[in-house]
Amino acid sequence: MSLRRGAVGLLACTAGVALANNYAIQPALGDVARDTGTSAAAIGLVTTAALAGCIAGFAFLLPLADRAAPRRLVAGQLLLLAAGLVVASLAHHVALLLLAYGVIGAGASVSAMASTIAGRGAPEGRRGHAVALVAAGMSAGILLSRLVGGALADAVGWRGMLLAFAALVLACAAAARLWLPAERPAPTGTYLATLVALPGLLHRHRALRRAVLNGSLWYFAFSLVWVALTVRLGQPPYGLDAGTIGLYSLAGVLGFAALPVAGRLGDRYSPRVVIAGSMAVAAVGAALLCTGLDRPVVTAAGLALVDAGCFTAQAANQARILAIDPRRGGSLSGVYLLLYFLAGALGAGLASPLIEAGGWTAAALAVLAALVPAGLLALRRDERGKTSA
């Protein structure tokens, strides 16, 4: 399967728009809680529901990337995402909101399909660059989601913000239908057989197991730090509104800027070198965050370094996974991302309890405690003296 000129750029935009919907509501969670009569602790489950939906999408939808035409698959999943956003905009009770965000998360998992399609369609020697470009789109989506989501929530309310994102998703669906390849990959078996084989992939490939453990550690840290930041800045003595909290997401611009460089490095050097260096950068950022939230410049610098490290490591990790067996890229990525987002859901779910138990310091120390072993694991060599994949 080859991609038309500009298709990788379209996939990058689609991935960013889709993934943004998992995070755009975070700065407005206080407004959502007041509007729906929900406690602050319970409304934090919205982020967890989105991540749980992503996990389901990775398990049941991402393997379809090895079987279905990209044109139909990406457009169809974006329609599912838009439907979830519309339902969420109409929710007046937390139960319906959580259900809708499960659907939104499942639809947002199309971002991983975009990465798989881009990597599979890239010429040999350019896979890292293609995957990094889609990862840049994903990071831009995460980066801008909180900023745009917070600004829109202040301007038109959180319900209007969700409808605006639904319209943007529909525009991406139309573009995907027109521009992505219509041919199907050659299937390696039935869909049910593909699902049954997923656990075996983890057992069979040491490189996949290492990638899962590495990625889970840094995504646990990434999810924890951003949810904890939102919760803490909304509390006294800060009491910031959604728009102001969303401005902190601009700190992630460093991660976005670093991704093209990471793609080139990933094509030239071992992924473990890129990952180890990325985790060192992220750990420095976490150490800065451990100093507290009273100095916004230091907080922004810490967030920038954490984001840069996590984003660049993820680009290298996904290129490594696709290289294991490009024909099964969707299935391999599905296994990886299912466990990766489980770790993210755990981090998001622990954010509020950590803030309540030990304040911001406890949350920041937990982030640092996850990033340091992730970096050490990337440097580890196996018992034969060869570098682990």
Short mmCIF file of C-alpha atoms in Angstrom, two decimals:
data_model
loop_
_atom_site.label_atom_id
_atom_site.label_comp_id
_atom_site.label_asym_id
_atom_site.label_seq_id
_atom_site.Cartn_x
_atom_site.Cartn_y
_atom_site.Cartn_z
CA MET A 1 0.00 0.00 0.00
CA SER A 2 1.39 3.39 -1.00
CA LEU A 3 0.11 6.76 0.17
CA ARG A 4 -0.73 9.72 -2.05
CA ARG A 5 1.29 12.89 -1.71
CA GLY A 6 0.12 14.76 1.36
CA ALA A 7 -1.58 11.71 2.90
CA VAL A 8 0.87 11.53 5.81
CA GLY A 9 0.11 15.19 6.56
CA LEU A 10 -3.61 14.42 6.50
CA LEU A 11 -3.08 11.47 8.83
CA ALA A 12 -1.09 13.71 11.19
CA CYS A 13 -3.90 16.31 11.27
CA THR A 14 -6.54 13.62 11.74
CA ALA A 15 -4.61 12.02 14.59
CA GLY A 16 -4.22 15.37 16.33
CA VAL A 17 -7.87 16.35 15.98
CA ALA A 18 -9.06 12.94 17.14
CA LEU A 19 -6.78 12.66 20.16
CA ALA A 20 -7.49 16.23 21.24
CA ASN A 21 -10.98 15.15 22.26
CA ASN A 22 -9.61 13.06 25.10
CA TYR A 23 -8.14 16.17 26.72
CA ALA A 24 -10.07 19.27 25.58
CA ILE A 25 -12.61 19.02 28.37
CA GLN A 26 -10.03 18.83 31.17
CA PRO A 27 -9.72 22.61 31.83
CA ALA A 28 -13.54 22.81 32.03
CA LEU A 29 -14.04 19.88 34.42
CA GLY A 30 -14.96 22.27 37.23
CA ASP A 31 -17.67 23.84 35.05
CA VAL A 32 -18.95 20.40 34.06
CA ALA A 33 -19.11 19.32 37.70
CA ARG A 34 -21.15 22.38 38.67
CA ASP A 35 -23.46 22.07 35.67
CA THR A 36 -24.18 18.38 36.24
CA GLY A 37 -24.19 18.48 40.05
CA THR A 38 -21.22 16.12 40.28
CA SER A 39 -18.44 16.07 42.86
CA ALA A 40 -14.93 17.07 41.84
CA ALA A 41 -13.64 13.57 42.55
CA ALA A 42 -16.33 11.89 40.42
CA ILE A 43 -15.96 14.27 37.47
CA GLY A 44 -12.28 13.34 37.27
CA LEU A 45 -13.48 9.96 36.00
CA VAL A 46 -14.31 11.62 32.66
CA THR A 47 -10.62 11.45 31.73
CA THR A 48 -10.46 7.85 32.90
CA ALA A 49 -13.54 6.98 30.81
CA ALA A 50 -11.92 8.46 27.71
CA LEU A 51 -8.77 6.44 28.29
CA ALA A 52 -10.85 3.30 28.91
CA GLY A 53 -12.60 3.89 25.58
CA CYS A 54 -9.22 4.24 23.90
CA ILE A 55 -8.16 0.93 25.39
CA ALA A 56 -11.25 -0.76 23.95
CA GLY A 57 -10.53 0.86 20.59
CA PHE A 58 -6.97 -0.42 20.59
CA ALA A 59 -8.12 -3.94 21.46
CA PHE A 60 -11.04 -4.26 19.03
CA LEU A 61 -10.66 -1.56 16.35
CA LEU A 62 -6.94 -1.08 15.76
CA PRO A 63 -6.39 -4.68 14.48
CA LEU A 64 -8.78 -3.75 11.67
CA ALA A 65 -5.95 -1.63 10.24
CA ASP A 66 -4.45 -4.93 9.04
CA ARG A 67 -7.67 -5.87 7.23
CA ALA A 68 -9.77 -2.87 6.15
CA ALA A 69 -9.25 -0.09 3.61
CA PRO A 70 -7.82 3.02 5.32
CA ARG A 71 -10.40 5.23 3.57
CA ARG A 72 -13.40 3.45 5.07
CA LEU A 73 -11.80 2.60 8.41
CA VAL A 74 -10.58 6.08 9.34
CA ALA A 75 -13.73 7.85 8.12
CA GLY A 76 -15.98 5.40 9.95
CA GLN A 77 -14.16 5.74 13.24
CA LEU A 78 -14.23 9.53 13.01
CA LEU A 79 -18.02 9.35 12.59
CA LEU A 80 -18.17 7.29 15.81
CA LEU A 81 -16.10 9.97 17.55
CA ALA A 82 -18.37 12.78 16.34
CA ALA A 83 -21.45 10.89 17.58
CA GLY A 84 -19.89 10.53 21.03
CA LEU A 85 -19.16 14.25 21.20
CA VAL A 86 -22.75 15.15 20.33
CA VAL A 87 -24.10 12.80 23.02
CA ALA A 88 -21.68 14.24 25.58
CA SER A 89 -22.82 17.78 24.74
CA LEU A 90 -26.39 16.77 25.60
CA ALA A 91 -25.57 15.00 28.89
CA HIS A 92 -27.10 16.30 32.13
CA HIS A 93 -26.01 13.42 34.35
CA VAL A 94 -22.53 12.09 34.95
CA ALA A 95 -23.48 8.53 33.97
CA LEU A 96 -24.37 9.55 30.40
CA LEU A 97 -21.30 11.78 30.23
CA LEU A 98 -19.03 8.90 31.22
CA LEU A 99 -20.68 6.60 28.68
CA ALA A 100 -20.26 9.22 25.95
CA TYR A 101 -16.60 9.69 26.84
CA GLY A 102 -16.07 5.96 26.55
CA VAL A 103 -17.32 6.24 22.95
CA ILE A 104 -15.20 9.36 22.40
CA GLY A 105 -12.11 7.51 23.60
CA ALA A 106 -12.85 4.59 21.27
CA GLY A 107 -13.21 7.00 18.36
CA ALA A 108 -10.04 8.86 19.34
CA SER A 109 -8.04 5.63 19.04
CA VAL A 110 -8.10 6.32 15.29
CA SER A 111 -4.96 8.35 16.01
CA ALA A 112 -3.07 5.07 16.43
CA MET A 113 -4.52 3.79 13.17
CA ALA A 114 -3.15 6.90 11.49
CA SER A 115 0.33 6.10 12.81
CA THR A 116 0.12 2.49 11.62
CA ILE A 117 -1.13 3.48 8.16
CA ALA A 118 1.59 6.13 7.80
CA GLY A 119 4.35 3.75 8.89
CA ARG A 120 3.16 0.97 6.61
CA GLY A 121 2.86 3.26 3.59
CA ALA A 122 6.21 5.01 4.06
CA PRO A 123 9.23 4.07 1.91
CA GLU A 124 11.97 1.99 3.52
CA GLY A 125 14.24 4.20 5.60
CA ARG A 126 11.50 6.81 6.07
CA ARG A 127 9.29 4.97 8.54
CA GLY A 128 10.64 6.84 11.54
CA HIS A 129 10.03 10.18 9.82
CA ALA A 130 6.44 9.25 8.86
CA VAL A 131 5.59 7.96 12.33
CA ALA A 132 7.18 11.03 13.92
CA LEU A 133 5.11 13.34 11.71
CA VAL A 134 1.90 11.65 12.85
CA ALA A 135 3.20 11.77 16.43
CA ALA A 136 3.78 15.50 15.93
CA GLY A 137 0.15 15.83 14.92
CA MET A 138 -0.90 13.89 17.99
CA SER A 139 1.26 16.03 20.25
CA ALA A 140 -0.11 19.20 18.65
CA GLY A 141 -3.60 17.90 19.33
CA ILE A 142 -2.77 17.25 22.96
CA LEU A 143 -0.93 20.57 23.24
CA LEU A 144 -3.70 22.70 21.73
CA SER A 145 -6.63 20.71 23.09
CA ARG A 146 -6.52 22.14 26.59
CA LEU A 147 -5.82 25.66 25.34
CA VAL A 148 -8.57 25.63 22.69
CA GLY A 149 -10.93 23.63 24.87
CA GLY A 150 -10.53 26.02 27.79
CA ALA A 151 -10.97 29.11 25.58
CA LEU A 152 -14.05 27.69 23.84
CA ALA A 153 -15.56 26.58 27.14
CA ASP A 154 -15.19 30.13 28.46
CA ALA A 155 -16.67 31.60 25.25
CA VAL A 156 -19.56 29.25 24.41
CA GLY A 157 -19.75 26.88 27.35
CA TRP A 158 -18.43 23.35 27.57
CA ARG A 159 -21.38 21.97 25.58
CA GLY A 160 -20.74 24.37 22.72
CA MET A 161 -17.06 23.47 22.84
CA LEU A 162 -17.89 19.79 22.32
CA LEU A 163 -20.12 20.59 19.34
CA ALA A 164 -17.35 22.67 17.77
CA PHE A 165 -14.96 19.74 18.08
CA ALA A 166 -17.60 17.43 16.56
CA ALA A 167 -17.78 19.67 13.49
CA LEU A 168 -13.99 19.57 13.12
CA VAL A 169 -13.99 15.76 13.39
CA LEU A 170 -16.61 15.53 10.63
CA ALA A 171 -14.43 17.67 8.37
CA CYS A 172 -11.53 15.25 8.94
CA ALA A 173 -13.82 12.30 8.15
CA ALA A 174 -14.74 13.85 4.80
CA ALA A 175 -11.08 14.48 3.94
CA ALA A 176 -10.10 10.92 4.88
CA ARG A 177 -12.86 9.52 2.69
CA LEU A 178 -11.54 11.48 -0.28
CA TRP A 179 -7.77 11.18 0.18
CA LEU A 180 -6.77 7.91 1.85
CA PRO A 181 -6.17 4.63 -0.03
CA ALA A 182 -9.20 2.54 -0.97
CA GLU A 183 -7.37 -0.80 -1.24
CA ARG A 184 -7.40 -3.29 1.61
CA PRO A 185 -4.25 -4.87 3.11
CA ALA A 186 -3.92 -8.59 2.49
CA PRO A 187 -5.54 -10.19 5.60
CA THR A 188 -3.52 -12.75 7.56
CA GLY A 189 -6.64 -14.53 8.90
CA THR A 190 -10.16 -13.86 10.14
CA TYR A 191 -10.89 -10.92 12.41
CA LEU A 192 -11.69 -13.29 15.30
CA ALA A 193 -8.43 -15.16 14.73
CA THR A 194 -6.59 -11.84 14.76
CA LEU A 195 -8.09 -10.95 18.15
CA VAL A 196 -7.32 -14.38 19.60
CA ALA A 197 -3.70 -14.06 18.42
CA LEU A 198 -3.07 -10.72 20.15
CA PRO A 199 -1.84 -12.11 23.52
CA GLY A 200 0.49 -14.45 21.64
CA LEU A 201 2.20 -11.49 19.99
CA LEU A 202 3.26 -10.21 23.39
CA HIS A 203 4.64 -13.63 24.30
CA ARG A 204 6.42 -14.08 20.95
CA HIS A 205 8.23 -10.74 20.64
CA ARG A 206 10.68 -9.62 23.30
CA ALA A 207 10.94 -6.23 21.60
CA LEU A 208 7.20 -5.74 22.04
CA ARG A 209 7.35 -6.61 25.73
CA ARG A 210 10.15 -4.13 26.27
CA ALA A 211 8.29 -1.44 24.35
CA VAL A 212 5.15 -2.03 26.42
CA LEU A 213 6.97 -1.70 29.73
CA ASN A 214 8.89 1.38 28.62
CA GLY A 215 5.86 3.15 27.19
CA SER A 216 3.58 2.29 30.10
CA LEU A 217 5.91 3.96 32.57
CA TRP A 218 6.11 7.28 30.75
CA TYR A 219 2.42 7.42 29.82
CA PHE A 220 1.48 6.73 33.45
CA ALA A 221 3.63 9.73 34.35
CA PHE A 222 2.27 11.93 31.54
CA SER A 223 -1.40 11.27 32.38
CA LEU A 224 -0.84 11.70 36.09
CA VAL A 225 0.95 15.05 35.82
CA TRP A 226 -1.63 16.74 33.59
CA VAL A 227 -4.72 15.59 35.50
CA ALA A 228 -3.07 16.40 38.83
CA LEU A 229 -2.14 19.86 37.55
CA THR A 230 -5.73 20.55 36.46
CA VAL A 231 -7.14 19.39 39.79
CA ARG A 232 -4.64 21.31 41.93
CA LEU A 233 -4.78 24.60 40.02
CA GLY A 234 -8.57 24.59 40.33
CA GLN A 235 -8.31 24.41 44.13
CA PRO A 236 -7.42 27.15 46.66
CA PRO A 237 -5.17 29.06 46.87
CA TYR A 238 -4.92 29.05 43.05
CA GLY A 239 -8.58 28.76 41.98
CA LEU A 240 -7.79 29.26 38.29
CA ASP A 241 -10.52 29.17 35.62
CA ALA A 242 -10.58 26.77 32.66
CA GLY A 243 -9.03 29.23 30.21
CA THR A 244 -6.08 30.03 32.48
CA ILE A 245 -5.43 26.37 33.26
CA GLY A 246 -5.52 25.65 29.54
CA LEU A 247 -2.67 28.13 28.97
CA TYR A 248 -0.31 25.76 30.77
CA SER A 249 -0.66 23.40 27.82
CA LEU A 250 1.48 25.84 25.80
CA ALA A 251 4.42 24.47 27.78
CA GLY A 252 4.15 21.37 25.60
CA VAL A 253 5.26 23.26 22.48
CA LEU A 254 8.80 22.03 23.14
CA GLY A 255 7.65 18.44 22.70
CA PHE A 256 5.94 19.34 19.43
CA ALA A 257 9.08 21.09 18.14
CA ALA A 258 11.33 18.17 19.11
CA LEU A 259 9.39 15.48 17.24
CA PRO A 260 10.73 16.08 13.69
CA VAL A 261 14.25 15.85 15.13
CA ALA A 262 13.27 12.68 16.97
CA GLY A 263 12.02 11.15 13.71
CA ARG A 264 15.33 11.78 11.97
CA LEU A 265 17.28 10.46 14.94
CA GLY A 266 15.07 7.37 15.04
CA ASP A 267 15.89 6.58 11.40
CA ARG A 268 19.61 7.07 12.06
CA TYR A 269 20.24 5.70 15.57
CA SER A 270 18.95 2.90 17.79
CA PRO A 271 15.50 3.59 19.28
CA ARG A 272 16.89 2.82 22.73
CA VAL A 273 19.30 5.77 22.44
CA VAL A 274 16.43 8.12 21.56
CA ILE A 275 14.25 6.72 24.36
CA ALA A 276 16.96 6.89 27.02
CA GLY A 277 17.80 10.48 26.12
CA SER A 278 14.12 11.42 26.07
CA MET A 279 13.55 9.96 29.52
CA ALA A 280 16.54 11.86 30.90
CA VAL A 281 14.98 15.10 29.63
CA ALA A 282 11.57 14.18 31.08
CA ALA A 283 13.08 13.28 34.46
CA VAL A 284 14.75 16.71 34.69
CA GLY A 285 11.34 18.25 34.03
CA ALA A 286 9.72 16.14 36.75
CA ALA A 287 12.41 17.22 39.19
CA LEU A 288 11.55 20.86 38.46
CA LEU A 289 7.88 20.12 39.09
CA CYS A 290 8.76 18.68 42.50
CA THR A 291 9.70 22.22 43.61
CA GLY A 292 6.02 23.23 43.65
CA LEU A 293 3.53 25.34 41.68
CA ASP A 294 4.24 28.76 43.16
CA ARG A 295 6.58 29.78 40.30
CA PRO A 296 4.68 29.51 37.00
CA VAL A 297 7.84 29.84 34.89
CA VAL A 298 9.46 26.86 36.64
CA THR A 299 6.22 24.87 36.37
CA ALA A 300 5.99 25.62 32.65
CA ALA A 301 9.63 24.59 32.13
CA GLY A 302 9.04 21.32 33.97
CA LEU A 303 5.93 20.55 31.94
CA ALA A 304 7.75 21.38 28.70
CA LEU A 305 10.56 18.95 29.46
CA VAL A 306 8.20 16.17 30.57
CA ASP A 307 6.12 16.56 27.41
CA ALA A 308 9.16 16.72 25.12
CA GLY A 309 10.63 13.58 26.65
CA CYS A 310 7.39 11.58 26.52
CA PHE A 311 6.47 12.62 22.97
CA THR A 312 9.87 11.90 21.44
CA ALA A 313 10.18 8.57 23.26
CA GLN A 314 6.75 7.55 21.98
CA ALA A 315 7.69 8.27 18.36
CA ALA A 316 10.82 6.10 18.65
CA ASN A 317 8.89 3.35 20.44
CA GLN A 318 6.14 3.14 17.81
CA ALA A 319 8.63 3.03 14.94
CA ARG A 320 10.38 0.17 16.73
CA ILE A 321 7.10 -1.74 17.09
CA LEU A 322 6.13 -1.31 13.43
CA ALA A 323 9.55 -2.63 12.39
CA ILE A 324 8.89 -5.96 14.14
CA ASP A 325 6.42 -7.05 11.43
CA PRO A 326 4.94 -4.32 9.17
CA ARG A 327 2.19 -6.69 7.95
CA ARG A 328 0.87 -6.97 11.50
CA GLY A 329 1.48 -3.34 12.41
CA GLY A 330 -2.12 -2.79 13.50
CA SER A 331 -2.18 -5.86 15.75
CA LEU A 332 1.23 -5.13 17.28
CA SER A 333 0.29 -1.50 17.89
CA GLY A 334 -3.04 -2.64 19.33
CA VAL A 335 -1.34 -4.80 21.96
CA TYR A 336 1.13 -2.06 22.79
CA LEU A 337 -1.37 0.76 23.03
CA LEU A 338 -3.95 -1.24 24.96
CA LEU A 339 -1.45 -1.78 27.79
CA TYR A 340 0.03 1.70 27.29
CA PHE A 341 -3.31 3.38 27.83
CA LEU A 342 -4.17 1.10 30.74
CA ALA A 343 -1.13 2.62 32.42
CA GLY A 344 -2.35 6.08 31.41
CA ALA A 345 -5.80 5.38 32.86
CA LEU A 346 -4.15 4.30 36.10
CA GLY A 347 -2.13 7.51 36.21
CA ALA A 348 -5.20 9.66 35.54
CA GLY A 349 -7.21 7.79 38.15
CA LEU A 350 -4.52 8.19 40.81
CA ALA A 351 -4.07 11.93 40.26
CA SER A 352 -6.91 13.16 42.48
CA PRO A 353 -6.24 10.69 45.34
CA LEU A 354 -2.55 11.66 45.33
CA ILE A 355 -3.43 15.36 45.44
CA GLU A 356 -5.81 14.76 48.33
CA ALA A 357 -3.35 12.58 50.24
CA GLY A 358 -0.06 14.42 49.74
CA GLY A 359 -0.68 17.50 47.65
CA TRP A 360 1.17 18.45 44.49
CA THR A 361 4.51 17.18 45.83
CA ALA A 362 3.22 13.62 46.10
CA ALA A 363 1.94 13.69 42.51
CA ALA A 364 5.22 15.15 41.14
CA LEU A 365 7.32 12.57 43.00
CA ALA A 366 5.17 9.77 41.55
CA VAL A 367 5.86 11.16 38.06
CA LEU A 368 9.61 11.20 38.69
CA ALA A 369 9.47 7.69 40.15
CA ALA A 370 8.00 6.40 36.86
CA LEU A 371 10.30 8.26 34.46
CA VAL A 372 13.63 7.26 35.99
CA PRO A 373 13.15 3.48 35.61
CA ALA A 374 11.80 4.02 32.08
CA GLY A 375 15.13 5.58 31.13
CA LEU A 376 17.16 2.90 32.88
CA LEU A 377 15.16 0.16 31.16
CA ALA A 378 15.97 1.61 27.75
CA LEU A 379 19.69 1.30 28.52
CA ARG A 380 19.50 -2.26 29.79
CA ARG A 381 21.32 -4.99 27.87
CA ASP A 382 20.21 -8.63 27.78
CA GLU A 383 22.11 -11.56 29.21
CA ARG A 384 24.00 -12.20 25.94
CA GLY A 385 25.48 -8.70 26.03
CA LYS A 386 23.40 -7.51 23.10
CA THR A 387 21.23 -4.46 23.32
CA SER A 388 17.61 -5.31 24.02
CA ALA A 389 15.30 -4.18 21.27
#
